[in-house]
GROMACS .gro file of N, CA and C in nm:
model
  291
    1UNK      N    1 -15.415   6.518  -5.007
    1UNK     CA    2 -15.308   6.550  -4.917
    1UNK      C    3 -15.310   6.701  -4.892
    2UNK      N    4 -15.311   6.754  -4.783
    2UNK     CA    5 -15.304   6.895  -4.728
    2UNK      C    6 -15.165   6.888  -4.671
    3UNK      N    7 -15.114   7.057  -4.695
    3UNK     CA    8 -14.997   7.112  -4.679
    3UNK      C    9 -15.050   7.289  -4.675
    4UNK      N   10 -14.994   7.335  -4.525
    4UNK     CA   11 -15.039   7.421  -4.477
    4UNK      C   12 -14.901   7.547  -4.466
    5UNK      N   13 -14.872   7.630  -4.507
    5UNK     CA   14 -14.787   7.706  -4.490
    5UNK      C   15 -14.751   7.738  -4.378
    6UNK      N   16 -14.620   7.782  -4.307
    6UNK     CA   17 -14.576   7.822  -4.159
    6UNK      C   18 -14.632   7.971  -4.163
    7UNK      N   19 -14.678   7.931  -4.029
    7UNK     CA   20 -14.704   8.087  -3.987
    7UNK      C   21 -14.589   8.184  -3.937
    8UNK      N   22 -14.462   8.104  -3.950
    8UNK     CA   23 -14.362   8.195  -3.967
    8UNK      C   24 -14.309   8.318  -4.084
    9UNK      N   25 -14.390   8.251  -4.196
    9UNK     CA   26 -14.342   8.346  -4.291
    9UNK      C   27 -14.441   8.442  -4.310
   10UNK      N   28 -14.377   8.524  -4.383
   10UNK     CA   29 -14.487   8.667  -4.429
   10UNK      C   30 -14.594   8.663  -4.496
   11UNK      N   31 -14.720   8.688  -4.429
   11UNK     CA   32 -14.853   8.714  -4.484
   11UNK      C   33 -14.907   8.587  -4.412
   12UNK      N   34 -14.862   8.495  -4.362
   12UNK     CA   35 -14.924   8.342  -4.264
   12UNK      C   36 -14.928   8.371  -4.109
   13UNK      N   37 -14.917   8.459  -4.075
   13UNK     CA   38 -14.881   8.462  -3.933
   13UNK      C   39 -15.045   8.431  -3.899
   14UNK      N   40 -15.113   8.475  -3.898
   14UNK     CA   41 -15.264   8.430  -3.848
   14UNK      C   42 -15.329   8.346  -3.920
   15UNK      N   43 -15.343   8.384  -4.039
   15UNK     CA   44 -15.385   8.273  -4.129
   15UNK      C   45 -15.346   8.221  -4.262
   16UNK      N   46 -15.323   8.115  -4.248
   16UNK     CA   47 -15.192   8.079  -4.390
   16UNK      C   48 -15.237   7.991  -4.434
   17UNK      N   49 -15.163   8.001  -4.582
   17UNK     CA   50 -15.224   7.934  -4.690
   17UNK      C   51 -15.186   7.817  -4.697
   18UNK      N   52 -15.312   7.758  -4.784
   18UNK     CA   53 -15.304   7.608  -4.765
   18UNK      C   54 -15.337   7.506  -4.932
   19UNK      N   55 -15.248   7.454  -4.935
   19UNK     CA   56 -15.287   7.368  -5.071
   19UNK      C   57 -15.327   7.180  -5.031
   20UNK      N   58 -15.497   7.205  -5.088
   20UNK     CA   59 -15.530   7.039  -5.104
   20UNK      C   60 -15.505   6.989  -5.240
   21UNK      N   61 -15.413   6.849  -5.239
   21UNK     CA   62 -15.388   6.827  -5.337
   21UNK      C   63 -15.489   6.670  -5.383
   22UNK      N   64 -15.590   6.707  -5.434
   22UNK     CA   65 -15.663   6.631  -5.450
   22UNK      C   66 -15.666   6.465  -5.588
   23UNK      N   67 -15.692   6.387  -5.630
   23UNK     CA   68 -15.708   6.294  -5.720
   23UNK      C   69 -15.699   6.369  -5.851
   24UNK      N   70 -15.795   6.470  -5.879
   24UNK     CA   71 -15.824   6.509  -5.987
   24UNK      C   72 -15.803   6.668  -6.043
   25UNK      N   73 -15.786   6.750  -5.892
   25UNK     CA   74 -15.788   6.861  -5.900
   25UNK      C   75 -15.706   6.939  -5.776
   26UNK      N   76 -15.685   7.067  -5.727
   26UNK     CA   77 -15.572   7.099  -5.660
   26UNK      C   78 -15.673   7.241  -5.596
   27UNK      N   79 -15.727   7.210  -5.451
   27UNK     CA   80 -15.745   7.353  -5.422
   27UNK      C   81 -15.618   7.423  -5.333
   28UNK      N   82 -15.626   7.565  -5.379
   28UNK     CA   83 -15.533   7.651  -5.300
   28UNK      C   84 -15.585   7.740  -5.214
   29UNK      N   85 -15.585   7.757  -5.097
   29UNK     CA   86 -15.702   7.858  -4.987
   29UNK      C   87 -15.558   7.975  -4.980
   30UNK      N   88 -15.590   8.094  -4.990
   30UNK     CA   89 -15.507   8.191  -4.961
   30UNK      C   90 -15.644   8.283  -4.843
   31UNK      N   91 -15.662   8.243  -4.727
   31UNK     CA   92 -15.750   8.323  -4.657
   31UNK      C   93 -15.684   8.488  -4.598
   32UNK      N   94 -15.804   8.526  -4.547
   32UNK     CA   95 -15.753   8.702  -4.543
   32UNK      C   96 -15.848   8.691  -4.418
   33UNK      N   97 -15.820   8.829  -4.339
   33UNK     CA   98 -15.907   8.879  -4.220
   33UNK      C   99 -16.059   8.882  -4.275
   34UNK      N  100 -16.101   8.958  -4.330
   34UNK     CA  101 -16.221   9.000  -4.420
   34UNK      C  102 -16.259   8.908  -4.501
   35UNK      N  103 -16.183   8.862  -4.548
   35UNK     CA  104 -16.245   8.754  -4.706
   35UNK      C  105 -16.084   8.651  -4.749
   36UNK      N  106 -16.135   8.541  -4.807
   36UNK     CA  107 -15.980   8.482  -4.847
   36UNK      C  108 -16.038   8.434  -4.960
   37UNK      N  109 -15.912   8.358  -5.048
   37UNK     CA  110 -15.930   8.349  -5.164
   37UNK      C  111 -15.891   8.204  -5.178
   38UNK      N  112 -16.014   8.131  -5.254
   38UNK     CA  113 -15.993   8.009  -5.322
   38UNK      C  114 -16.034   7.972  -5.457
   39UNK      N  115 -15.899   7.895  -5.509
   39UNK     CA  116 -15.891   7.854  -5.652
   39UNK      C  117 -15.910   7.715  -5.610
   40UNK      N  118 -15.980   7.653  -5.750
   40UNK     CA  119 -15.966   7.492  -5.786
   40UNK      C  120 -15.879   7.485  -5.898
   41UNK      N  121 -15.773   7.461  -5.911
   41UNK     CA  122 -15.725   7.396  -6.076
   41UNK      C  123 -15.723   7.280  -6.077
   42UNK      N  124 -15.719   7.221  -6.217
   42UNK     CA  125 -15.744   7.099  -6.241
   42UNK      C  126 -15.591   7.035  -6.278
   43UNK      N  127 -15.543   6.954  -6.279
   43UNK     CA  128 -15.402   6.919  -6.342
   43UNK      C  129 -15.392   6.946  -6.484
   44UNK      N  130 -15.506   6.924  -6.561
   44UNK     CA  131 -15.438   6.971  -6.725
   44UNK      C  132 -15.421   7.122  -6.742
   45UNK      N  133 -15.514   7.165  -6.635
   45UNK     CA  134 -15.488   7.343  -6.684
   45UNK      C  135 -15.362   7.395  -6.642
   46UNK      N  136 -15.284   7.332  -6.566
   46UNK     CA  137 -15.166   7.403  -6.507
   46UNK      C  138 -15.059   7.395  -6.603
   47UNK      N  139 -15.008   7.442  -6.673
   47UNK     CA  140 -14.905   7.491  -6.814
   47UNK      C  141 -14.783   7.481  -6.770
   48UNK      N  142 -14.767   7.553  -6.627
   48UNK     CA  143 -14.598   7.533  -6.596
   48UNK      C  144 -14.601   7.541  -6.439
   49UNK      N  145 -14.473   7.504  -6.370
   49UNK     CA  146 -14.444   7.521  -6.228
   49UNK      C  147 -14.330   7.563  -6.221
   50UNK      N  148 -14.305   7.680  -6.092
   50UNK     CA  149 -14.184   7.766  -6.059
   50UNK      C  150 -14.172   7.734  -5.940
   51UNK      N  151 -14.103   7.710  -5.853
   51UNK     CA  152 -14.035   7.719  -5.753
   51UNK      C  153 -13.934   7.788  -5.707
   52UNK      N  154 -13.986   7.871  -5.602
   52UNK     CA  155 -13.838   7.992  -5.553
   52UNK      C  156 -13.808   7.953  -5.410
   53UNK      N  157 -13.698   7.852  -5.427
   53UNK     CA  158 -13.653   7.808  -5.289
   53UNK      C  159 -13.514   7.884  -5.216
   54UNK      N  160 -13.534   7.991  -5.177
   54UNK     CA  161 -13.413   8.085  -5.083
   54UNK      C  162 -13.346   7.955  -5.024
   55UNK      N  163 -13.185   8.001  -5.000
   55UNK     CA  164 -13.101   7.941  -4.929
   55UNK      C  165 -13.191   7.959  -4.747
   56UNK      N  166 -13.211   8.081  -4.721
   56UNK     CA  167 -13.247   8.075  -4.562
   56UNK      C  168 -13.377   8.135  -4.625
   57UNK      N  169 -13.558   8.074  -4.541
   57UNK     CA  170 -13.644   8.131  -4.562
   57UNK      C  171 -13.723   8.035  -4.600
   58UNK      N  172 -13.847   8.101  -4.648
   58UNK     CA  173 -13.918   7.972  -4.714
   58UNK      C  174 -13.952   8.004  -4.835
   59UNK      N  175 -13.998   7.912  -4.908
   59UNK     CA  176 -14.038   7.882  -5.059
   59UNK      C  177 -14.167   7.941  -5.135
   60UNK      N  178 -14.139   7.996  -5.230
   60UNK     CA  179 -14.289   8.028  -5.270
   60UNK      C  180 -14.286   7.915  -5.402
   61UNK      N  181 -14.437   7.935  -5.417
   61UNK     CA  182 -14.437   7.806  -5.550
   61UNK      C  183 -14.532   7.917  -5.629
   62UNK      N  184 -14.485   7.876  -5.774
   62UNK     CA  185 -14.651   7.960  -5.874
   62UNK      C  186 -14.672   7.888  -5.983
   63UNK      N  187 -14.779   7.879  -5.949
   63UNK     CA  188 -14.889   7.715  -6.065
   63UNK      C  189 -14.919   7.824  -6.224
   64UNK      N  190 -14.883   7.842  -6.349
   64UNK     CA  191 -14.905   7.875  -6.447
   64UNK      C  192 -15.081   7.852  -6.472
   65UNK      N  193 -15.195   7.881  -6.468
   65UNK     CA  194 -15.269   7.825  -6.499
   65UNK      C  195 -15.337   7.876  -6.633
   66UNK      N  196 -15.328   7.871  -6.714
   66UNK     CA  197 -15.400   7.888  -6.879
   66UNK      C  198 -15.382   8.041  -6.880
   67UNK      N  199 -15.254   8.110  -6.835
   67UNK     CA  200 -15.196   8.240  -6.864
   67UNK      C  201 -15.248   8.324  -6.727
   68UNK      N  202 -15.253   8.252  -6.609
   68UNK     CA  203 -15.295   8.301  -6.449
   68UNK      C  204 -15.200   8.269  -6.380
   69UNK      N  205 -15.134   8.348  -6.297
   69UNK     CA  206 -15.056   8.284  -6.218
   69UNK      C  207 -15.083   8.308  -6.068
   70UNK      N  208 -15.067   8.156  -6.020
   70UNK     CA  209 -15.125   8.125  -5.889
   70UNK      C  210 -15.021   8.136  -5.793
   71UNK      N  211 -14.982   8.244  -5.731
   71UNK     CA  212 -14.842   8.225  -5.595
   71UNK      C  213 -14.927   8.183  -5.483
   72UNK      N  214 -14.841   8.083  -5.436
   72UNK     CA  215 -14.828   8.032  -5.302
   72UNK      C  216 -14.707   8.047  -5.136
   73UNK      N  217 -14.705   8.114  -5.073
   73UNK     CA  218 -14.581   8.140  -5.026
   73UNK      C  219 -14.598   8.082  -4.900
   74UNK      N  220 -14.511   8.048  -4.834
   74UNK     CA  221 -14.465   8.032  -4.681
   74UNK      C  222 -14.471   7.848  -4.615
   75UNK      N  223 -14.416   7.760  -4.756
   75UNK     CA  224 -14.316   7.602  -4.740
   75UNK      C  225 -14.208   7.598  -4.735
   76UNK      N  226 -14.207   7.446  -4.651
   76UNK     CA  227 -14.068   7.461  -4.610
   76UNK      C  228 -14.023   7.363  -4.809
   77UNK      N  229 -13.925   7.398  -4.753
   77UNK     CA  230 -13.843   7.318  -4.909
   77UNK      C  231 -13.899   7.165  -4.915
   78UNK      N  232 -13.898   7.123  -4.838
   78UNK     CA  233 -13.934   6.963  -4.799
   78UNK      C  234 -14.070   6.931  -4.865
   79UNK      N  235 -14.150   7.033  -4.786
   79UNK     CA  236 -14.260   7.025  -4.883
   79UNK      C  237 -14.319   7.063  -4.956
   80UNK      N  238 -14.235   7.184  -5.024
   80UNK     CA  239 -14.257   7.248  -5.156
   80UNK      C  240 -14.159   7.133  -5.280
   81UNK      N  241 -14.115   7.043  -5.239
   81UNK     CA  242 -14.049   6.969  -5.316
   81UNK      C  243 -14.177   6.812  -5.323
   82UNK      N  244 -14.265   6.774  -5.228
   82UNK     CA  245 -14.319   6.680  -5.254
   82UNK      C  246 -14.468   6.723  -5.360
   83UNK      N  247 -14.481   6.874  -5.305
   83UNK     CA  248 -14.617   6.938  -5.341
   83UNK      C  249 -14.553   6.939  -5.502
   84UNK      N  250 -14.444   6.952  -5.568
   84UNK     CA  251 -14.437   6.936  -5.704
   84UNK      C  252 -14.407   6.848  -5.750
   85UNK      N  253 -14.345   6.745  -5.648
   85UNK     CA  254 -14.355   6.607  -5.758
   85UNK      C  255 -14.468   6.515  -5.760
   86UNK      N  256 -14.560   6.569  -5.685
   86UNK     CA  257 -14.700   6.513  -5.714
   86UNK      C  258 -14.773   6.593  -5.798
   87UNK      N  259 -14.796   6.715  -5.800
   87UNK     CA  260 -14.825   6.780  -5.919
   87UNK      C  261 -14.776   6.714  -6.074
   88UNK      N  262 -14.654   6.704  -6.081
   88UNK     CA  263 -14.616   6.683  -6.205
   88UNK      C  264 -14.651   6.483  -6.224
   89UNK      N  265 -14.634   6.464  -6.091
   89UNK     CA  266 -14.677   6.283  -6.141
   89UNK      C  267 -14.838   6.241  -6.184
   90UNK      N  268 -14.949   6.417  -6.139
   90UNK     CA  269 -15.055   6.397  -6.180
   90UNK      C  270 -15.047   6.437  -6.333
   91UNK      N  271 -15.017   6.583  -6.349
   91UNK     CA  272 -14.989   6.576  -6.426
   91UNK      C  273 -14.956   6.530  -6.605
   92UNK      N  274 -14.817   6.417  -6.535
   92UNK     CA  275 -14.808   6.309  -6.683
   92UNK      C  276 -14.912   6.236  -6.658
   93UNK      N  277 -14.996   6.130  -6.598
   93UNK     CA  278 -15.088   6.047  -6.578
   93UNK      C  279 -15.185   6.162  -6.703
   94UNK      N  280 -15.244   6.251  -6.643
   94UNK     CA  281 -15.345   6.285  -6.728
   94UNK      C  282 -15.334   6.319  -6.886
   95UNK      N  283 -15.134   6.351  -6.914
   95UNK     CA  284 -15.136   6.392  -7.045
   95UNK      C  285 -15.150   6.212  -7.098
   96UNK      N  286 -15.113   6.143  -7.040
   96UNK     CA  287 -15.086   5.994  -7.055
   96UNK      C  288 -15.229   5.933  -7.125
   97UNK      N  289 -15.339   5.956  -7.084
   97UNK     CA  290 -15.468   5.902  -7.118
   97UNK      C  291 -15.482   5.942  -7.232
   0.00000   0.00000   0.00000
């Protein structure tokens, strides 16, 4: 499942970040003019999840990963709220095995 940040918020206006949330693993594209930046985490490496949802604005999310922290900025609440309850439903599944 892909979820693409608004290019309304700050730092997305041309090119904004994007999280694939994959079966097994989770890429995050943070692209740039010059160069952009992509992580793979896996669901067991991610330790904790934050969510900073402003009353007016949009949401940033930050994935804990084995003492890294991954910010994501510019969702709407809607789907900074599905992007973590699938995280966390992968998540238990994997502590589950």
């Amino acid at each position: 499942m892909k979820f693409t940040a608004s290019r309304l918020s700050e730092g997305n206006k041309v090119f904004p970040a994007e999280i694939h949330l994959e079966e097994n693993n989770i890429e995050v594209k943070i692209p740039g003019l010059f160069s952009g930046d992509s992580k793979f985490l896996t669901y067991e490496d991610i330790t904790s999840i934050e969510v900073d949802s402003p009353m007016i604005g949009f949401s940033t999310l930050r994935l804990f990963v084995n003492g890294t922290k991954v910010e994501i900025h510019g969702f709407s609440k809607k789907d900074i709220k599905e992007i973590r309850k699938i995280i966390e439903e992968n998540r238990a599944k994997r502590r589950s095995r």
